[in-house]
Short mmCIF file of C-alpha atoms and ligand atoms in Angstrom, two decimals:
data_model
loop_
_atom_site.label_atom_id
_atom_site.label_comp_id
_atom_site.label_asym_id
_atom_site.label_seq_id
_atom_site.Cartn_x
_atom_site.Cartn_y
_atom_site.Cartn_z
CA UNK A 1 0.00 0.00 0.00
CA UNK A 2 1.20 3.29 -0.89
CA UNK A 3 2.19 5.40 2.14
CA UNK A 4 1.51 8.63 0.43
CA UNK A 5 -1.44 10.58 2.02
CA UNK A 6 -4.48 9.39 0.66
CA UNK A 7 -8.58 9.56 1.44
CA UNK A 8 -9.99 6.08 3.29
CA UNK A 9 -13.40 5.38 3.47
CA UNK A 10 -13.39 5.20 7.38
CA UNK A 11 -13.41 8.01 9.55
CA UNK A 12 -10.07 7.81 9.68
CA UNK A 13 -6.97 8.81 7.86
CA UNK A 14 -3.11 6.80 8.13
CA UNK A 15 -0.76 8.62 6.55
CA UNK A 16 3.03 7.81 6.35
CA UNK A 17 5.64 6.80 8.23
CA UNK A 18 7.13 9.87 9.52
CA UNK A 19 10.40 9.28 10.59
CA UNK A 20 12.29 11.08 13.47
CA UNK A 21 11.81 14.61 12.59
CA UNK A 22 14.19 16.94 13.11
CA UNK A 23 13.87 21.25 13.81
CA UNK A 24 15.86 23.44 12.54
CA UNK A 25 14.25 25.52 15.00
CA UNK A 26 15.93 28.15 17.41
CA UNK A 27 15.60 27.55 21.18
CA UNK A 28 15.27 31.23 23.33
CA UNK A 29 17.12 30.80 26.54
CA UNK A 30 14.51 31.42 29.71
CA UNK A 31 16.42 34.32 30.52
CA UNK A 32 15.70 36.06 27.13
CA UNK A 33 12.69 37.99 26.34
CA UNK A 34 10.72 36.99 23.40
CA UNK A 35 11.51 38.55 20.41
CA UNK A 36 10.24 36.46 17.84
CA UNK A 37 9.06 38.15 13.82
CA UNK A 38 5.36 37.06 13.32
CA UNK A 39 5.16 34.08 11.50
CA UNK A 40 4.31 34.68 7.91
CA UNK A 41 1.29 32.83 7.26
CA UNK A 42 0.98 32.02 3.05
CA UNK A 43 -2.38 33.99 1.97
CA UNK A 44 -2.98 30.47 0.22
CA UNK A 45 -3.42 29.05 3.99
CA UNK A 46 -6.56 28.45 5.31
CA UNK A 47 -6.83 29.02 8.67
CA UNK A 48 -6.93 31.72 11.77
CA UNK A 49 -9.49 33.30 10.72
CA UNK A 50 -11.87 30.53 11.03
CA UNK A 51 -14.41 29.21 14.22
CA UNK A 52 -12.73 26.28 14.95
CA UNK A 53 -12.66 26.79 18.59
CA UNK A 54 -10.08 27.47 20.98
CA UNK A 55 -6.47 28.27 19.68
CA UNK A 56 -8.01 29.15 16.27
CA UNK A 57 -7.75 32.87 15.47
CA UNK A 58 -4.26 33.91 16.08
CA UNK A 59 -1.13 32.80 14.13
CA UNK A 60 0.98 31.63 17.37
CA UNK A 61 4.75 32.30 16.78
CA UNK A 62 6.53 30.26 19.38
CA UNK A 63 5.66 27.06 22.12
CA UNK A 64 6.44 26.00 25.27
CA UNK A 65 7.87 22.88 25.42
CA UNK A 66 9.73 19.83 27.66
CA UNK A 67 13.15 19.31 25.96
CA UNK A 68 16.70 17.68 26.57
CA UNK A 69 20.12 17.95 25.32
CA UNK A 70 21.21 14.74 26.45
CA UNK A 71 20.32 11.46 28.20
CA UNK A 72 19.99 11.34 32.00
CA UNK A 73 17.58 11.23 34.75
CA UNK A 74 14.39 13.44 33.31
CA UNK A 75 14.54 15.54 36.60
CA UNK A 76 18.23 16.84 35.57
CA UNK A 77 18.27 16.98 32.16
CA UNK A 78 14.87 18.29 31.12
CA UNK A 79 14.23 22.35 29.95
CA UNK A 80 10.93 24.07 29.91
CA UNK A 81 11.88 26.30 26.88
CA UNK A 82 9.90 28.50 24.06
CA UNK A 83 10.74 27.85 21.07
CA UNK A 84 9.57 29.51 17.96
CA UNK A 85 6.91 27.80 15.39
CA UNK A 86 8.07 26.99 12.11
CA UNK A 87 5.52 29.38 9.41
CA UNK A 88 3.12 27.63 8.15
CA UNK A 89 3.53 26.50 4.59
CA UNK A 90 1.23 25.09 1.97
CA UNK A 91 1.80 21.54 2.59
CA UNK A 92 1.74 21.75 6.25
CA UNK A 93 -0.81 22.48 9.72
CA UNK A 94 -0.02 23.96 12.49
CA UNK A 95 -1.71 22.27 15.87
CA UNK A 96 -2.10 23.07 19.15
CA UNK A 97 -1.70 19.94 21.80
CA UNK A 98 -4.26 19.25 23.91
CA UNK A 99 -2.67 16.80 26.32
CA UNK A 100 -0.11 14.27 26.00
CA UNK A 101 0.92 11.71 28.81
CA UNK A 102 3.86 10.83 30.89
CA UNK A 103 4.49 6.86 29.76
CA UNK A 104 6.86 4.71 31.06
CA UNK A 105 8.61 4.82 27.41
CA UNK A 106 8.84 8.16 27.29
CA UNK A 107 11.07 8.09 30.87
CA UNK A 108 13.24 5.13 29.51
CA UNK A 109 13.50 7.49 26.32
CA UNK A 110 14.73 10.58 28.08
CA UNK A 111 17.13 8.19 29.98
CA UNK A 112 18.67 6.90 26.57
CA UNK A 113 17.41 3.17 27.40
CA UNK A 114 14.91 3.25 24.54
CA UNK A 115 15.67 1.61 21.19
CA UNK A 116 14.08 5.15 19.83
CA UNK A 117 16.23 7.56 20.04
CA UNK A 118 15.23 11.31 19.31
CA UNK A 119 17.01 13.43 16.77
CA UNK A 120 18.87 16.26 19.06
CA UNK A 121 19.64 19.50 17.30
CA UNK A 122 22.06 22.20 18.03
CA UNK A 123 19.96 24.68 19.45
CA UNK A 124 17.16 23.19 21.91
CA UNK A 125 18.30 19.21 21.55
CA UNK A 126 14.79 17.03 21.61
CA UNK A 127 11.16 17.31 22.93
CA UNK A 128 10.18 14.90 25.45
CA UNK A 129 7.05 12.80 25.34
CA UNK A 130 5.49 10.32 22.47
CA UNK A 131 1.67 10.51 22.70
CA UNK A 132 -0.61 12.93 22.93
CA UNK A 133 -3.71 14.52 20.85
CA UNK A 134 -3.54 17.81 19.27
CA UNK A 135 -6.01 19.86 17.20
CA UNK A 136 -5.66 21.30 13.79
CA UNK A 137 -5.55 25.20 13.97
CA UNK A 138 -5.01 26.40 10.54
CA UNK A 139 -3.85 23.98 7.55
CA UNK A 140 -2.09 25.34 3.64
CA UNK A 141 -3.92 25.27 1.02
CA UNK A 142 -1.86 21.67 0.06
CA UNK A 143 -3.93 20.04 2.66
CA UNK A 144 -6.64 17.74 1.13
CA UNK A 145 -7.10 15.11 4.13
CA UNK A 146 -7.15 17.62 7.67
CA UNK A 147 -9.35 20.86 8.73
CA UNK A 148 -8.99 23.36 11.56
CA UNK A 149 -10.35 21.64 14.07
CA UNK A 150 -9.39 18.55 13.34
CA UNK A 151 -7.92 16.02 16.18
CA UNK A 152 -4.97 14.24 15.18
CA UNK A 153 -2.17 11.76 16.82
CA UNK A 154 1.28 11.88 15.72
CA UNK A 155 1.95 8.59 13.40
CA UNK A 156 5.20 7.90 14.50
CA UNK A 157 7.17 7.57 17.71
CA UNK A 158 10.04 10.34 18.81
CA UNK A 159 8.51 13.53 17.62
CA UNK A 160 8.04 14.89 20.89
CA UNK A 161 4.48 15.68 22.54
CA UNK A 162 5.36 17.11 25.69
CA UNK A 163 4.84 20.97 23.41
CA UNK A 164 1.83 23.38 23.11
CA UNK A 165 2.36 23.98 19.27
CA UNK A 166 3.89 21.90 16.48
CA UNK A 167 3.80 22.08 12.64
CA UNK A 168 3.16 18.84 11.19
CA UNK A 169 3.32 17.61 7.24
CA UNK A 170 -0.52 16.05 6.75
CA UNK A 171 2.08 12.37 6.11
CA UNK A 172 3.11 13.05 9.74
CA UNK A 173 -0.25 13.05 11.48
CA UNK A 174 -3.07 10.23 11.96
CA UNK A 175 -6.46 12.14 12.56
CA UNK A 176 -9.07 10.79 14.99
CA UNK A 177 -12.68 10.72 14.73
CA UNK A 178 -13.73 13.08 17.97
CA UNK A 179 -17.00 11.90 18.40
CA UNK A 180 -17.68 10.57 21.66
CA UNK A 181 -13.96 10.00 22.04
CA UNK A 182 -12.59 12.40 25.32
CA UNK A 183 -9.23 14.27 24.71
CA UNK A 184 -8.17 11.95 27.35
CA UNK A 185 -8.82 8.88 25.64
CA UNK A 186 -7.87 10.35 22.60
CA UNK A 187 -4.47 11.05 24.16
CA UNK A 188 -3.61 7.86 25.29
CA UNK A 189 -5.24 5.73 22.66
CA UNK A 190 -1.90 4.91 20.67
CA UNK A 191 0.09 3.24 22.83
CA UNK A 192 -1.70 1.22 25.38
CA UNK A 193 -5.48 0.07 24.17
CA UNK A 194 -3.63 -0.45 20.73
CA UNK A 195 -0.97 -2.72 22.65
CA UNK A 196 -3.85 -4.83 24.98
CA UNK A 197 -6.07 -5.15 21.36
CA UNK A 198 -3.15 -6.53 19.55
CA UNK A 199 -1.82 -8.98 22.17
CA UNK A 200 -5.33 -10.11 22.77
CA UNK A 201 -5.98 -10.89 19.47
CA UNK A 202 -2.64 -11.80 17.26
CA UNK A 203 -1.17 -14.61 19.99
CA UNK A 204 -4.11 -17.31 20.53
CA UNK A 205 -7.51 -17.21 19.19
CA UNK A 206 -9.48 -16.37 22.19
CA UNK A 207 -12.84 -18.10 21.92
CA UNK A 208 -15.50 -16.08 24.82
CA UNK A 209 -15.27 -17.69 28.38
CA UNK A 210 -11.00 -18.21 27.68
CA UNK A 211 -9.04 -17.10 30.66
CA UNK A 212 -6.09 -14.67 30.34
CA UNK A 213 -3.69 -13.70 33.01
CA UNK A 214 -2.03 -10.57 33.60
CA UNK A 215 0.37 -8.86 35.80
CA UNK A 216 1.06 -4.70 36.28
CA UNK A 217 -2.76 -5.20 35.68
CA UNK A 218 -3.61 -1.68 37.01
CA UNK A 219 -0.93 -0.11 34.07
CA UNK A 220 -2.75 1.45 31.38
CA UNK A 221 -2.09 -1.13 29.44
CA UNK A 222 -3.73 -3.27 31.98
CA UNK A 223 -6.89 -1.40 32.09
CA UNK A 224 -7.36 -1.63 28.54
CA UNK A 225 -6.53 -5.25 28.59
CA UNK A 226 -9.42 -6.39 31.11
CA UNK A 227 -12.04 -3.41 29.08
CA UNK A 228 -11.20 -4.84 25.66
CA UNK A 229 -11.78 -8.77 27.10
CA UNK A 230 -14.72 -8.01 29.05
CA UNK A 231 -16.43 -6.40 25.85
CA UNK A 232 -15.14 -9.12 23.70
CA UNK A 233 -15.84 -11.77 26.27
CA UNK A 234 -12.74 -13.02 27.79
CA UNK A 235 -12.56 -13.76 31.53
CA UNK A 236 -9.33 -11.82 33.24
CA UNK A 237 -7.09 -12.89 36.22
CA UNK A 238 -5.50 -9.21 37.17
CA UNK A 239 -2.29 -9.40 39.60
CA UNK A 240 -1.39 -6.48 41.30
CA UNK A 241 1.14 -4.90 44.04
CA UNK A 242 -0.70 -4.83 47.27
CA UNK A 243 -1.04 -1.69 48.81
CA UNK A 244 -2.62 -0.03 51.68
CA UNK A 245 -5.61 0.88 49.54
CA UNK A 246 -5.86 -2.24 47.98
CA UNK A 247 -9.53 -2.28 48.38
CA UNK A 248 -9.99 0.55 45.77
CA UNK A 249 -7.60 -0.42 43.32
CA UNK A 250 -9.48 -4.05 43.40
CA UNK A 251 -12.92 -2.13 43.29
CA UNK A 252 -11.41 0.07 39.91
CA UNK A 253 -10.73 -2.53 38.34
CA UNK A 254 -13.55 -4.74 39.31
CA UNK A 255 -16.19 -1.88 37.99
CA UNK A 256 -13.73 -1.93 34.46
CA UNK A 257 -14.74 -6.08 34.36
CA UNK A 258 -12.17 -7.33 35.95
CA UNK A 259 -13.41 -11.23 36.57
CA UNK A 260 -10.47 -11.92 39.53
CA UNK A 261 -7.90 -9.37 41.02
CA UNK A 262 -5.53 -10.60 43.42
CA UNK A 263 -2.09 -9.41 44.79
CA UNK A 264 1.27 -10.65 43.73
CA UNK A 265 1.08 -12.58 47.15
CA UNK A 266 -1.68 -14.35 46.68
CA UNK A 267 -0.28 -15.49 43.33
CA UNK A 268 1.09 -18.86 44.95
CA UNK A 269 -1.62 -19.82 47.23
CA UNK A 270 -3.52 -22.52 46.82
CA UNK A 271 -7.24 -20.86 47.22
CA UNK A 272 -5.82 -18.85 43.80
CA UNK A 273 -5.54 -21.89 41.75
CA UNK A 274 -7.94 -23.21 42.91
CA UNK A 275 -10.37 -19.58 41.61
CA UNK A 276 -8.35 -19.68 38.50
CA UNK A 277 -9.31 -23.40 37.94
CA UNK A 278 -13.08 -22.70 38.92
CA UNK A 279 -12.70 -19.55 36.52
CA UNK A 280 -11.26 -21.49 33.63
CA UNK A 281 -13.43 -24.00 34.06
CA UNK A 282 -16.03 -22.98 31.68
CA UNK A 283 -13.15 -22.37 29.32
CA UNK A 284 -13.91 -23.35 25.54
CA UNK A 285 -10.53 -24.65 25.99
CA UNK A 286 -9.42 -28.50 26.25
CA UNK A 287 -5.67 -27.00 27.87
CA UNK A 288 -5.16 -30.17 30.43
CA UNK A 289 -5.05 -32.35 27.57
CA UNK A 290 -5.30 -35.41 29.87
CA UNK A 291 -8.27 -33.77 32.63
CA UNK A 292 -9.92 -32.27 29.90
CA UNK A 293 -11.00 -29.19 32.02
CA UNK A 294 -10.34 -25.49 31.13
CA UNK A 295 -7.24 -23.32 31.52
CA UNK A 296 -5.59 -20.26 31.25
CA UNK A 297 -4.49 -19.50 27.59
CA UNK A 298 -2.75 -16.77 27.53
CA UNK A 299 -0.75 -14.33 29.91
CA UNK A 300 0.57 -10.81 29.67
CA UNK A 301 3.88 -9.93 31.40
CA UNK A 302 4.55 -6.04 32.39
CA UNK A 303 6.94 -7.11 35.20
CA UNK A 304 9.56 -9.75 34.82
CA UNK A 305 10.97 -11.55 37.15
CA UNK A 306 9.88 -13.60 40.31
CA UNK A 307 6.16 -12.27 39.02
CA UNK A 308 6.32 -13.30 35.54
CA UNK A 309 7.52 -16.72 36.57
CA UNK A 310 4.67 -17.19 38.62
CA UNK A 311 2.18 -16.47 36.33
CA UNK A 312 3.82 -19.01 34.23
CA UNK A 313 3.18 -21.88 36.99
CA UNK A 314 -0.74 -20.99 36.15
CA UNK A 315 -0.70 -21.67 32.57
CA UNK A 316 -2.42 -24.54 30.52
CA UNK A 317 -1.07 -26.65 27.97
CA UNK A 318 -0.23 -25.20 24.83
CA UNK A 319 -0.29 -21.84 26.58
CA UNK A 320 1.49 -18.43 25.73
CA UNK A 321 3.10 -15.47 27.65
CA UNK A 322 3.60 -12.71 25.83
CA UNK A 323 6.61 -10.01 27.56
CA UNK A 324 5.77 -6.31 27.01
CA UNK A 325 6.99 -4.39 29.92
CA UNK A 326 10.09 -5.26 32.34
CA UNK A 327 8.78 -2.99 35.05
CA UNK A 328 10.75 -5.02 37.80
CA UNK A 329 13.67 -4.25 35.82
CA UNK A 330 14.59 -8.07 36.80
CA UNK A 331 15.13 -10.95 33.92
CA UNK A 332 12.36 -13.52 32.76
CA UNK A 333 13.22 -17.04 34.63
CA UNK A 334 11.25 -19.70 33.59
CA UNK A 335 10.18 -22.90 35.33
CA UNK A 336 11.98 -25.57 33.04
CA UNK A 337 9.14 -28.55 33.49
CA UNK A 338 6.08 -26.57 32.48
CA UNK A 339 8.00 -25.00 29.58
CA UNK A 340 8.75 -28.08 28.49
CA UNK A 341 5.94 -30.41 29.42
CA UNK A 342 2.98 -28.00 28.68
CA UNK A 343 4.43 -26.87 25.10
CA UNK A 344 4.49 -23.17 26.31
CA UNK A 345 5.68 -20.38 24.35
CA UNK A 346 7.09 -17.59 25.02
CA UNK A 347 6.93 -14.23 22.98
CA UNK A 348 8.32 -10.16 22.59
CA UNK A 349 5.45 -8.00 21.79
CA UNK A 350 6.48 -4.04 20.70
CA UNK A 351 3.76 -1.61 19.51
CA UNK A 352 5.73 0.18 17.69
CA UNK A 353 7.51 -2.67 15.70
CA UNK A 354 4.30 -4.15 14.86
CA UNK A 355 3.01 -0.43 13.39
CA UNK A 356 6.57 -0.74 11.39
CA UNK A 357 6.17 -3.83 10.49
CA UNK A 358 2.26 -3.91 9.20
CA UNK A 359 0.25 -2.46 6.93
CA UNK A 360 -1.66 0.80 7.51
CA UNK A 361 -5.17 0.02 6.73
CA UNK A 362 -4.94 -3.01 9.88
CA UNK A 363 -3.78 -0.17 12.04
CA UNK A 364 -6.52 2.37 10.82
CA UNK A 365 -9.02 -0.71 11.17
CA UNK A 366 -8.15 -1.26 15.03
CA UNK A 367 -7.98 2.76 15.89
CA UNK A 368 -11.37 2.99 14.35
CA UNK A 369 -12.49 -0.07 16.53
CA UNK A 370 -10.95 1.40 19.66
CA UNK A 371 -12.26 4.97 19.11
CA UNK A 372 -16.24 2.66 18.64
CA UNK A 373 -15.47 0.84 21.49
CA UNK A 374 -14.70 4.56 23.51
CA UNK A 375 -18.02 6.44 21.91
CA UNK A 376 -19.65 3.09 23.59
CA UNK A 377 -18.18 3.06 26.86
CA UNK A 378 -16.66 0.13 26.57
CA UNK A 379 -13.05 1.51 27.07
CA UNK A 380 -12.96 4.11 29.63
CA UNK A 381 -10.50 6.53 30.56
CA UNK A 382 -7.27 5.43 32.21
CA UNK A 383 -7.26 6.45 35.86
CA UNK A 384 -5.55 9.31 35.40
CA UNK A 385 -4.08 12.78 37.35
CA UNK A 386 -3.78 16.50 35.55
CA UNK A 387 -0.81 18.11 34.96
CA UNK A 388 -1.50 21.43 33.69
CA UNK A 389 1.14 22.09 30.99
CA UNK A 390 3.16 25.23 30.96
CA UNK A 391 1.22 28.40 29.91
CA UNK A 392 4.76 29.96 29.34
CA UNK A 393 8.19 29.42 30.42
CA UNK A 394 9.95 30.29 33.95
CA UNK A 395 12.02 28.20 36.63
CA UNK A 396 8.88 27.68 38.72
CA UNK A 397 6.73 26.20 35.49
CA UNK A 398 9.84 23.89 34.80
CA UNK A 399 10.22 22.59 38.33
CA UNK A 400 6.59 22.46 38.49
CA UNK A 401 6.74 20.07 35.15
CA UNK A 402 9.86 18.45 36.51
CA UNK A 403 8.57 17.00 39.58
CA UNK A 404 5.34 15.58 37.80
CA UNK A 405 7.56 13.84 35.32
CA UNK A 406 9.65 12.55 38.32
CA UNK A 407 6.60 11.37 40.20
CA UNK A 408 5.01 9.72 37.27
CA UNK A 409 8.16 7.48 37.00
CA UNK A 410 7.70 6.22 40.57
CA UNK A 411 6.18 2.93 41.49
CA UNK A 412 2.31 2.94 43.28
CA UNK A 413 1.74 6.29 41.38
CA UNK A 414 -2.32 5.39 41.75
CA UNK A 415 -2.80 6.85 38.28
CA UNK A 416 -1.42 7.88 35.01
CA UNK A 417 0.10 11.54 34.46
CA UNK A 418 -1.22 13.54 31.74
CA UNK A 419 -0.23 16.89 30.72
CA UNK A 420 -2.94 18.73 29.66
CA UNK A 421 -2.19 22.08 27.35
N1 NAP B 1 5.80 -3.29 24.40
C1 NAP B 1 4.99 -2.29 24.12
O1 NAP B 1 4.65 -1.99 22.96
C2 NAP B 1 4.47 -1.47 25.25
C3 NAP B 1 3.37 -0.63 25.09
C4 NAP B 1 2.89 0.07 26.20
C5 NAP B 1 3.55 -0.05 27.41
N2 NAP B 1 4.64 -0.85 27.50
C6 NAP B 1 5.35 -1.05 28.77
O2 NAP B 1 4.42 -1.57 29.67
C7 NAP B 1 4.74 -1.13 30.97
C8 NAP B 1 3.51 -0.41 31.53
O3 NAP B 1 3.27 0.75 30.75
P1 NAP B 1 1.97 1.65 31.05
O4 NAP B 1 2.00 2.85 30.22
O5 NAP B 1 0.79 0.78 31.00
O6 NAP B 1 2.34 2.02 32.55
P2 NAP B 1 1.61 2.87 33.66
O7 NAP B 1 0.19 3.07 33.31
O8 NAP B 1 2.46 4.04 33.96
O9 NAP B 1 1.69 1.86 34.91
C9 NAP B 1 2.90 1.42 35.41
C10 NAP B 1 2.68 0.01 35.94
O10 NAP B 1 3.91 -0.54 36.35
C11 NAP B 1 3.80 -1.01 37.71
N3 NAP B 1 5.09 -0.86 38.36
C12 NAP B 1 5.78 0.29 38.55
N4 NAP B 1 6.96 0.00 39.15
C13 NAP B 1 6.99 -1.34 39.34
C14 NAP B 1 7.93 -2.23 39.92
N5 NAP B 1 9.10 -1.80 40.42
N6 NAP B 1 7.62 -3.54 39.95
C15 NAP B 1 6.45 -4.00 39.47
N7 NAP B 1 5.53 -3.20 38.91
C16 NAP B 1 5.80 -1.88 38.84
C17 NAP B 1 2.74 -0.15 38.30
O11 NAP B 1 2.17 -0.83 39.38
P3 NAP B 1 2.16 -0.17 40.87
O12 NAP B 1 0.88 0.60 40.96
O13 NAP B 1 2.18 -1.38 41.74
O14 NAP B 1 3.39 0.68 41.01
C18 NAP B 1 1.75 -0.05 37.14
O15 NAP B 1 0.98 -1.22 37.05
C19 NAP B 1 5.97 -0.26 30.81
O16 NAP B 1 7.11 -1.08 31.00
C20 NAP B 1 5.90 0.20 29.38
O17 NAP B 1 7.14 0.56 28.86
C21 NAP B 1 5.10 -1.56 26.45
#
């Protein structure tokens, strides 16, 4: 399929794979006082003067954003800076972000133990962050496929959300149907429902009433995981850290469909296999090939380590784990006589490999499916927290933003950081 911009008959549009883009862009020190030409805007460019709703009217000329010159710890090496907006051109759009969240990834990123690495240029280095939602405010007169007022997603990884302004090629940008979809769902659509949908469905064919098992099940990526197999009818075993207020973070995700939570504890126990057996035993699955009784299928690993192994010990024959997070930071270890005697297997699974490595129309299909599932309720919001974004620059905005980003890469945060713009 050609990756050249091009009208689908869906609600929504996949463009290209943009790859990491780089500014030529000046960054203005803190200290200096903003003294930045208007942007010319092309007469051929239709936008600013329109209705589209906030943002729309004025041609900004600069944005605060996140950025880093180097890798280190986020806290350290992270600037709030302005930095002025390229002019808008006929074959681009300038946006305005709406939010954009603090993931795991983008932490790892800043820290230089991501495989993507950003593009850092002489002048303000990178922008932090990888996700986020961001509506059209004026688009040249080039742009067949996007109007002010348009939400859009950025279609590739490293371009750096953690920004009030950007200016975009239409290639660069995937745009989102808005109905019924929150700009906090929106935000946080590409990385973690779009990583639960695929590992549900490309590792075992789930039949409804098959068991799955997951750990780091109150991650985002857990929450979507036990929304998506509720709606589609799988039964979910959700481990957890236990915490003081274990009692509400078993009642969240309980109310999202959660068919068993327990803590990382209880994994072990007896009474626990003994649920998980009376859960999977309803299973469409034969997995004890000699009992004949149900079992769990398939299991989702955020953790590593001690955890992962143990959610290993609960798998039936013919079962798989699939590996997507190493939140432990400690190695997989696997019990050698299950491995061996139940015919497990044992998989990688990256989001953004699989968007590399497939073709656009399956992604558009399962963002369309997600953003349905949203304007139905059947995928709720992450738990999440507000970080208001920077209005403008200063040393008390940045530490402000600096401590947020430092919090949201602690352990028992309770919910997701978002910056909203
Ligand atoms: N492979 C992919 O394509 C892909 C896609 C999305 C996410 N991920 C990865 O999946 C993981 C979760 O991402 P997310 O965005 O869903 O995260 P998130 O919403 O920020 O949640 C973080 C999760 O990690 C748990 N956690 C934090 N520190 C931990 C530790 N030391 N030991 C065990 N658990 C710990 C948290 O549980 P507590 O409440 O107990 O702290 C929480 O469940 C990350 O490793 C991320 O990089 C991978």
């Amino acid at each position: 399929m050609s990756r050249s911009a091009r009208t689908l008959p869906s609600t929504l549009r996949i463009h290209a794979l943009a790859r990491h883009l780089t500014h030529h862009n000046l960054a203005i020190p803190l200290a200096s006082p903003l003294a930045i030409p208007a942007a010319a805007i092309p007469s051929s460019a239709h936008a600013y003067s329109t209705n589209a709703g906030a943002g729309a009217g004025v041609a900004p000329t600069s944005y605060a954003a996140l950025t880093y010159k180097q890798f280190g710890n986020p806290t350290d090496v992270l600037r709030l800076v302005q930095v002025p907006l390229p002019p808008l051109t006929s074959s681009t759009v300038h946006v305005r972000f709406l939010a954009s969240p603090i993931n795991p990834a983008d932490i790892n990123q800043i820290q230089g133990a991501y495989p993507i690495k950003p593009t850092f240029n002489d002048t303000f280095g990178a922008i932090g962050g990888n996700e986020g939602v961001a509506e059209v405010i004026a688009a040249g007169s080039d742009i067949k496929g996007l109007k002010v007022g348009d939400w859009v997603i950025p279609e590739d990884s490293g371009f750096g959300t953690w920004r009030t302004h950007a200016r975009f090629t239409e290639a660069e940008l995937i745009k989102l149907p808005k109905e019924g979809v929150s700009k906090i769902a929106a935000a946080t659509i590409s990385v973690n429902p779009c990583t639960a949908y695929r590992m549900l469905k490309d590792f075992v064919d789930l039949k409804p009433g098959d068991v799955v098992i997951q750990n780091g099940a109150n991650s985002g990526v857990g929450q979507a995981v036990i929304q998506l197999a509720k709606a589609w009818g799988f039964k979910t075993v959700n481990v957890v850290r236990d915490r003081p207020n274990i009692d509400d973070l078993r009642a969240h995700l309980t109310s999202l469909g959660a068919d068993l939570v327990i803590t990382e504890q209880d994994l072990r126990t007896p009474e626990t296999a003994a649920k998980i057996k009376a859960l999977a035993a309803t299973s469409n699955d034969d997995g004890d090939y000699k009992k004949g009784g149900g079992s769990v299928k398939l299991a989702f690993n955020c953790v590593g380590g001690q955890s992962a192994t143990n959610l290993v010990r609960l798998l039936g024959h013919d079962a798989h784990l699939v590996t997507y997070g190493a939140m432990s930071r400690t190695p997989l270890t696997f019990p050698t006589s299950p491995f061996i005697f139940k015919n497990l297997s044992c998989h990688g699974f990256w989001m953004a490999r699989w968007n590399a490595r497939h073709d656009n129309s399956l992604r558009e299909r399962m963002l369309v499916d997600l953003c349905g599932m949203i304007a139905k309720g059947q995928l709720r919001e992450v738990r999440w927290g507000k970080v208001g974004f920077a209005k403008g620059v200063g040393k008390e905005e940045e530490s402000r933003l600096l401590a947020a980003v430092g919090k949201a890469g602690e352990g028992f945060a309770g919910e997701k950081k978002v910056f909203v713009m």
